[in-house]
Coordinates of C-alpha atoms in Angstrom, one line a residue:
M731 CA 91.1 279.8 154.9
N732 CA 92.2 276.4 154.7
F733 CA 88.2 275.2 152.9
I734 CA 89.0 271.5 152.6
T735 CA 89.7 270.0 155.9
P736 CA 92.2 267.2 156.0
A737 CA 88.7 264.4 156.2
F738 CA 88.2 265.1 152.7
A739 CA 91.4 265.0 151.5
Q740 CA 91.8 261.7 152.3
T741 CA 91.5 258.7 149.9
A742 CA 89.5 255.7 151.0
A743 CA 92.1 253.0 149.3
G744 CA 92.5 249.7 149.8
A745 CA 88.9 247.7 149.9
S746 CA 88.4 247.9 146.0
G747 CA 91.3 247.4 145.0
G748 CA 91.5 243.9 142.0
A749 CA 88.1 245.0 141.1
D750 CA 89.4 248.4 140.5
V751 CA 91.6 246.9 138.3
L752 CA 89.9 244.8 136.6
M753 CA 87.7 247.5 135.6
Q754 CA 90.6 249.5 133.9
L755 CA 92.1 246.6 132.3
A756 CA 88.7 245.4 131.1
P757 CA 88.3 248.4 127.6
F758 CA 92.0 246.5 126.4
G759 CA 90.8 243.3 126.7
I760 CA 87.9 244.5 124.6
I761 CA 89.9 245.6 121.9
L762 CA 91.9 242.8 121.4
I763 CA 89.2 240.6 121.0
I764 CA 87.7 243.4 118.9
M765 CA 90.3 243.8 116.1
Y766 CA 91.3 239.9 116.2
F767 CA 87.6 238.7 115.1
L768 CA 88.0 242.7 112.2
I769 CA 91.5 242.1 110.9
L770 CA 93.8 238.6 112.2
R771 CA 91.1 236.2 111.4
P772 CA 89.7 238.2 107.7
Q773 CA 93.9 238.5 107.0
Q774 CA 94.5 234.8 107.9
Q775 CA 91.5 233.4 106.0
R776 CA 92.6 235.3 102.9
A777 CA 95.8 234.2 103.4
K778 CA 95.0 230.4 103.4
A779 CA 92.6 230.7 100.7
Q780 CA 95.6 232.2 98.7
Q781 CA 97.9 229.0 99.5
D782 CA 95.0 226.6 98.5
M783 CA 94.5 228.4 95.0
I784 CA 98.2 228.8 94.0
T785 CA 98.4 224.5 95.5
N786 CA 95.6 223.8 92.9
I787 CA 97.1 224.6 90.2
R788 CA 97.3 222.5 86.9
R789 CA 97.9 222.1 83.5
G790 CA 95.2 224.4 81.2
D791 CA 94.3 227.0 83.9
T792 CA 95.6 230.4 82.8
V793 CA 96.9 232.5 85.8
V794 CA 98.0 236.0 86.1
T795 CA 101.2 236.3 87.1
N796 CA 101.4 239.5 90.2
G797 CA 103.9 241.1 86.7
G798 CA 100.7 241.1 85.2
L799 CA 101.1 238.1 82.8
I800 CA 98.4 236.5 81.8
G801 CA 99.0 232.7 80.5
K802 CA 97.9 229.5 79.7
V803 CA 99.5 227.0 82.4
T804 CA 100.9 224.4 80.8
K805 CA 103.0 222.3 82.7
T806 CA 103.6 221.9 86.6
I807 CA 107.7 221.4 86.8
D808 CA 107.8 221.6 90.8
D809 CA 106.3 222.9 94.3
S810 CA 107.3 225.8 93.5
E811 CA 107.1 225.8 90.1
I812 CA 105.9 226.3 86.6
E813 CA 105.7 226.4 83.5
I814 CA 102.9 228.7 81.4
E815 CA 102.5 229.9 77.7
I816 CA 102.3 233.6 76.9
A817 CA 102.0 233.5 74.1
P818 CA 102.1 230.9 70.9
N819 CA 105.4 229.2 71.1
V820 CA 106.7 231.2 74.3
R821 CA 107.2 229.7 77.1
V822 CA 108.3 231.2 80.9
R823 CA 109.1 229.5 84.0
Q824 CA 107.0 231.1 87.5
S825 CA 107.5 230.7 90.6
R826 CA 104.2 229.4 92.3
V827 CA 104.2 232.2 95.3
A828 CA 104.1 235.7 91.7
I829 CA 100.8 233.7 91.0
A830 CA 97.9 236.7 92.2
D831 CA 95.3 235.2 90.3
V832 CA 93.8 232.0 88.5
R833 CA 91.2 233.2 86.3
A834 CA 89.8 230.1 84.8
K835 CA 89.7 226.1 85.4
G836 CA 90.9 224.9 82.2
E837 CA 90.5 221.6 81.0
P838 CA 93.9 220.1 81.0
V839 CA 96.2 220.4 78.7
K840 CA 96.4 217.0 76.1
D841 CA 100.1 215.1 77.3
N842 CA 101.2 215.4 72.9
A843 CA 100.8 219.1 72.3

């Protein structure tokens, strides 16, 4: 009662080996391209915009820190720190990388203030 003959059980191999591998890998390539345009590229653009915002902070800007403090920039100490006035006569030094947002671009504070 053998319904399958040996001739039907054998496969025809070797003729389309290269094209078959390419067709198996094509969905992975398409998924990688979609991931790049939907996830990686927008993240890189946001990181670049954040870095530009941090480097362009100047005196008189109102900033929000990662801790939630809102204050006005009174002095730029160096490339990595700024001085923020969070209340009248209360000034703190803040790392630039801990700035979450620049709310208002203001006129620079006068030098004698």
